[in-house]
Amino acid sequence: MLVLTIDTIPGKELEPIGMVKGSTIQTVNAFKDIGAGLKTIVGGELKKYNEMMDNARRIATERMIAEAEALGADAIVGARYSTSAIMQSAAEVMAYGTAVKFKA
């Protein structure tokens, strides 16, 4: 499945099918959260949180693609991500875009 952030595909005429989305809520375990809290004292990258967010984006994207495939789409255009804090150490990641079919 072709997933693009642009709204058109050069050389293709598109027929929009509808909005598709995928989301997940992810968290790190309490011990990693405590370690991250201590890391804020000395500074630096929070690698476990980066891993959590990378995983969340992957899952949300896979779910968006599955929704588009169920609609018979050829591609997704205008793809975007949105994040939101649900509670301390937990975040929702949503992937969304417009499912399209290629016109013949």
XYZ file of N, CA, C and O in Angstrom:
416
model
N 0.867 -1.186 0.000
C 0.000 0.000 0.000
C 0.899 1.230 0.000
O 1.785 1.366 0.840
N 0.633 2.114 -0.937
C 1.350 3.380 -1.031
C 0.727 4.351 -0.028
O -0.478 4.581 -0.052
N 1.543 4.895 0.870
C 1.078 5.865 1.872
C 1.920 7.126 1.714
O 3.140 7.080 1.854
N 1.246 8.238 1.394
C 1.943 9.491 1.125
C 1.376 10.626 1.963
O 0.175 10.653 2.247
N 2.225 11.578 2.288
C 1.757 12.770 3.003
C 1.218 13.831 2.048
O 0.505 14.726 2.469
N 1.540 13.713 0.766
C 1.027 14.671 -0.215
C -0.406 14.302 -0.588
O -0.851 13.173 -0.355
N -1.138 15.254 -1.167
C -2.551 15.041 -1.462
C -2.821 14.479 -2.846
O -3.965 14.153 -3.172
N -1.798 14.376 -3.672
C -1.957 13.842 -5.027
C -0.818 12.881 -5.303
O 0.191 12.874 -4.590
N -0.985 12.103 -6.347
C 0.087 11.219 -6.794
C 0.374 11.607 -8.238
O -0.505 11.475 -9.101
N 1.562 12.140 -8.504
C 1.880 12.582 -9.856
C 1.622 11.478 -10.883
O 1.995 10.319 -10.693
N 0.914 11.839 -11.948
C 0.632 10.907 -13.021
C -0.567 10.000 -12.771
O -0.887 9.159 -13.604
N -1.224 10.159 -11.643
C -2.390 9.318 -11.322
C -3.613 10.192 -11.101
O -3.537 11.258 -10.493
N -4.741 9.729 -11.621
C -6.012 10.371 -11.311
C -6.633 9.566 -10.172
O -6.725 8.337 -10.254
N -7.029 10.269 -9.114
C -7.481 9.594 -7.897
C -8.974 9.752 -7.662
O -9.541 10.810 -7.912
N -9.566 8.693 -7.154
C -10.955 8.727 -6.714
C -10.954 8.511 -5.203
O -10.572 7.430 -4.733
N -11.325 9.532 -4.423
C -11.326 9.355 -2.971
C -12.398 8.356 -2.537
O -13.512 8.357 -3.060
N -12.036 7.507 -1.602
C -12.979 6.539 -1.048
C -13.488 7.024 0.301
O -14.657 6.919 0.612
N -12.590 7.557 1.103
C -12.975 8.050 2.422
C -11.794 8.105 3.361
O -10.699 7.645 3.046
N -12.041 8.673 4.524
C -10.999 8.775 5.538
C -10.762 7.406 6.165
O -11.697 6.642 6.398
N -9.488 7.122 6.415
C -9.110 5.905 7.128
C -8.225 6.300 8.292
O -7.534 7.323 8.250
N -8.270 5.487 9.347
C -7.450 5.799 10.507
C -7.067 4.524 11.225
O -7.652 3.462 11.016
N -6.058 4.670 12.046
C -5.628 3.588 12.928
C -5.051 4.230 14.165
O -4.444 5.299 14.096
N -5.262 3.609 15.313
C -4.722 4.206 16.534
C -4.329 3.127 17.524
O -4.732 1.966 17.413
N -3.540 3.540 18.486
C -3.140 2.676 19.588
C -2.789 3.554 20.781
O -2.444 4.727 20.618
N -2.900 2.985 21.955
C -2.453 3.656 23.176
C -1.350 2.790 23.751
O -1.540 1.589 23.958
N -0.211 3.405 23.976
C 0.967 2.681 24.452
C 1.485 3.308 25.744
O 1.286 4.495 25.996
N 2.168 2.501 26.525
C 2.801 2.974 27.749
C 4.082 2.189 27.971
O 4.279 1.130 27.370
N 4.937 2.702 28.824
C 6.130 1.966 29.241
C 5.850 1.406 30.629
O 4.986 1.910 31.351
N 6.590 0.376 31.018
C 6.333 -0.190 32.336
C 6.842 0.742 33.440
O 7.632 1.660 33.200
N 6.387 0.521 34.648
C 6.671 1.421 35.769
C 8.160 1.573 36.037
O 8.624 2.669 36.362
N 8.931 0.494 35.911
C 10.363 0.583 36.186
C 11.073 1.480 35.167
O 11.943 2.268 35.522
N 10.673 1.368 33.904
C 11.256 2.228 32.870
C 10.823 3.677 33.086
O 11.572 4.604 32.817
N 9.598 3.861 33.578
C 9.103 5.210 33.852
C 9.893 5.852 34.989
O 10.234 7.031 34.922
N 10.207 5.089 36.000
C 11.024 5.602 37.114
C 12.409 5.981 36.601
O 12.938 7.045 36.927
N 12.983 5.111 35.761
C 14.296 5.402 35.179
C 14.268 6.662 34.338
O 15.196 7.476 34.371
N 13.187 6.866 33.599
C 13.052 8.069 32.773
C 12.936 9.298 33.655
O 13.480 10.360 33.330
N 12.233 9.163 34.780
C 12.114 10.279 35.716
C 13.473 10.694 36.253
O 13.776 11.878 36.372
N 14.312 9.720 36.561
C 15.660 10.019 37.033
C 16.501 10.644 35.922
O 17.328 11.515 36.177
N 16.254 10.232 34.689
C 17.000 10.764 33.539
C 16.739 12.262 33.368
O 17.606 12.987 32.892
N 15.553 12.728 33.771
C 15.261 14.155 33.622
C 16.156 15.011 34.511
O 16.328 16.190 34.234
N 16.721 14.418 35.538
C 17.630 15.165 36.423
C 18.949 15.467 35.714
O 19.469 16.573 35.799
N 19.472 14.477 34.999
C 20.774 14.642 34.345
C 20.650 15.008 32.871
O 21.621 15.420 32.253
N 19.467 14.835 32.291
C 19.263 15.156 30.888
C 19.632 14.009 29.974
O 20.236 13.032 30.389
N 19.231 14.127 28.737
C 19.552 13.120 27.734
C 18.311 12.536 27.098
O 17.185 12.872 27.453
N 18.553 11.671 26.160
C 17.470 11.057 25.393
C 16.780 9.969 26.213
O 17.431 9.176 26.891
N 15.458 9.928 26.114
C 14.666 8.897 26.779
C 14.406 7.784 25.769
O 13.369 7.752 25.101
N 15.349 6.876 25.650
C 15.320 5.873 24.581
C 14.111 4.952 24.666
O 13.550 4.576 23.644
N 13.692 4.576 25.851
C 12.526 3.683 25.975
C 11.256 4.375 25.504
O 10.374 3.747 24.926
N 11.158 5.672 25.730
C 9.999 6.412 25.226
C 10.053 6.532 23.711
O 9.026 6.441 23.037
N 11.247 6.735 23.160
C 11.390 6.753 21.697
C 10.947 5.425 21.100
O 10.232 5.394 20.097
N 11.377 4.329 21.718
C 10.988 3.001 21.239
C 9.474 2.821 21.332
O 8.852 2.279 20.411
N 8.879 3.277 22.428
C 7.441 3.170 22.608
C 6.708 3.932 21.513
O 5.755 3.417 20.903
N 7.135 5.148 21.227
C 6.457 5.967 20.222
C 6.678 5.419 18.808
O 5.761 5.439 17.989
N 7.869 4.919 18.521
C 8.119 4.286 17.216
C 7.186 3.100 17.025
O 6.595 2.918 15.957
N 7.060 2.277 18.064
C 6.185 1.110 18.008
C 4.723 1.542 17.829
O 3.986 0.961 17.035
N 4.319 2.575 18.550
C 2.947 3.068 18.455
C 2.644 3.592 17.049
O 1.574 3.315 16.493
N 3.570 4.332 16.442
C 3.362 4.828 15.075
C 3.250 3.670 14.085
O 2.414 3.693 13.179
N 4.079 2.634 14.277
C 4.031 1.466 13.393
C 2.673 0.770 13.495
O 2.041 0.452 12.475
N 2.193 0.553 14.712
C 0.908 -0.119 14.911
C -0.223 0.718 14.321
O -1.097 0.196 13.617
N -0.228 2.021 14.598
C -1.287 2.895 14.080
C -1.283 2.897 12.552
O -2.346 2.844 11.921
N -0.111 2.929 11.941
C 0.000 2.913 10.483
C -0.522 1.599 9.916
O -1.278 1.587 8.937
N -0.145 0.472 10.539
C -0.617 -0.835 10.080
C -2.144 -0.909 10.148
O -2.786 -1.447 9.238
N -2.735 -0.367 11.193
C -4.193 -0.397 11.341
C -4.874 0.499 10.318
O -5.937 0.164 9.788
N -4.262 1.649 10.023
C -4.804 2.536 8.988
C -4.765 1.835 7.635
O -5.740 1.881 6.871
N -3.656 1.209 7.322
C -3.512 0.495 6.049
C -4.533 -0.642 5.954
O -5.155 -0.830 4.903
N -4.733 -1.372 7.033
C -5.707 -2.466 7.023
C -7.113 -1.938 6.731
O -7.884 -2.565 5.981
N -7.445 -0.781 7.296
C -8.759 -0.184 7.042
C -8.888 0.213 5.567
O -9.929 -0.012 4.946
N -7.814 0.769 5.000
C -7.832 1.159 3.583
C -7.942 -0.067 2.679
O -8.683 -0.053 1.695
N -7.219 -1.119 3.012
C -7.285 -2.343 2.211
C -8.687 -2.942 2.244
O -9.180 -3.439 1.236
N -9.348 -2.872 3.396
C -10.715 -3.395 3.513
C -11.688 -2.626 2.621
O -12.708 -3.172 2.197
N -11.362 -1.372 2.321
C -12.193 -0.552 1.431
C -11.822 -0.735 -0.039
O -12.447 -0.158 -0.916
N -10.770 -1.504 -0.303
C -10.324 -1.716 -1.672
C -9.455 -0.593 -2.211
O -9.336 -0.432 -3.424
N -8.835 0.172 -1.340
C -8.009 1.312 -1.763
C -6.705 0.853 -2.405
O -6.180 -0.211 -2.084
N -6.204 1.705 -3.287
C -4.894 1.490 -3.892
C -3.803 2.244 -3.142
O -2.631 1.884 -3.226
N -4.191 3.318 -2.459
C -3.203 4.159 -1.763
C -3.904 4.986 -0.694
O -5.136 5.046 -0.636
N -3.081 5.616 0.133
C -3.560 6.578 1.126
C -2.789 7.868 0.888
O -1.558 7.859 0.830
N -3.514 8.964 0.718
C -2.868 10.266 0.532
C -3.213 11.166 1.718
O -4.168 10.918 2.449
N -2.415 12.207 1.891
C -2.649 13.151 2.982
C -2.458 12.514 4.345
O -3.102 12.924 5.315
N -1.567 11.531 4.441
C -1.366 10.816 5.709
C -0.754 11.741 6.757
O 0.144 12.537 6.458
N -1.269 11.623 7.971
C -0.795 12.432 9.102
C -0.787 11.585 10.365
O -1.464 10.560 10.449
N -0.044 12.069 11.355
C -0.041 11.459 12.687
C -0.501 12.493 13.697
O -0.221 13.683 13.553
N -1.162 12.015 14.717
C -1.575 12.860 15.826
C -1.254 12.109 17.107
O -1.410 10.885 17.168
N -0.784 12.825 18.111
C -0.513 12.190 19.402
C -1.229 12.948 20.500
O -1.515 14.137 20.377
N -1.486 12.230 21.566
C -2.182 12.828 22.692
C -1.810 12.063 23.949
O -1.737 10.828 23.930
N -1.565 12.791 25.032
C -1.282 12.153 26.322
C -2.596 11.679 26.920
O -3.560 12.433 27.012
N -2.642 10.421 27.306
C -3.840 9.842 27.901
C -3.742 9.919 29.429
O -4.689 10.256 30.111
N -2.580 9.600 29.925
C -2.270 9.690 31.344
C -0.752 9.729 31.449
O -0.072 9.630 30.433
N -0.232 9.879 32.632
C 1.225 9.918 32.772
C 1.815 8.628 32.202
O 1.347 7.542 32.514
N 2.780 8.757 31.337
C 3.502 7.647 30.709
C 2.698 6.885 29.662
O 3.108 5.822 29.226
N 1.533 7.390 29.271
C 0.740 6.717 28.233
C 0.358 7.735 27.165
O -0.021 8.858 27.478
N 0.470 7.315 25.919
C 0.152 8.209 24.811
C -0.654 7.465 23.759
O -0.448 6.281 23.518
N -1.578 8.195 23.139
C -2.305 7.668 21.993
C -1.640 8.219 20.744
O -1.299 9.398 20.676
N -1.451 7.361 19.774
C -0.968 7.776 18.457
C -2.038 7.384 17.451
O -2.521 6.248 17.454
N -2.420 8.355 16.620
C -3.401 8.094 15.571
C -2.760 8.423 14.227
O -2.101 9.448 14.073
N -2.954 7.519 13.282
C -2.549 7.750 11.896
C -3.839 7.882 11.097
O -4.781 7.117 11.303
N -3.886 8.877 10.203
C -5.096 9.053 9.407
C -4.756 9.637 8.048
O -3.701 10.245 7.868
N -5.636 9.403 7.099
C -5.438 9.910 5.753
C -6.661 9.615 4.911
O -7.684 9.154 5.421
N -6.543 9.852 3.614
C -7.639 9.617 2.685
C -7.314 8.407 1.812
O -6.294 8.401 1.110
N -8.177 7.403 1.876
C -8.028 6.225 1.022
C -8.491 6.598 -0.386
O -9.511 7.270 -0.548
N -7.740 6.166 -1.387
C -8.054 6.483 -2.777
C -7.901 5.255 -3.657
O -7.153 4.331 -3.342
N -8.653 5.274 -4.754
C -8.473 4.282 -5.823
C -7.923 5.016 -7.031
O -8.213 6.193 -7.235
N -7.107 4.328 -7.815
C -6.600 4.883 -9.053
C -7.680 4.777 -10.115
O -8.266 3.706 -10.308
N -7.963 5.880 -10.799
C -8.910 5.837 -11.912
C -8.200 5.282 -13.125
O -7.035 5.571 -13.370
N -8.929 4.497 -13.901
C -8.320 3.858 -15.091
C -8.146 4.827 -16.223
O -8.653 5.864 -16.335
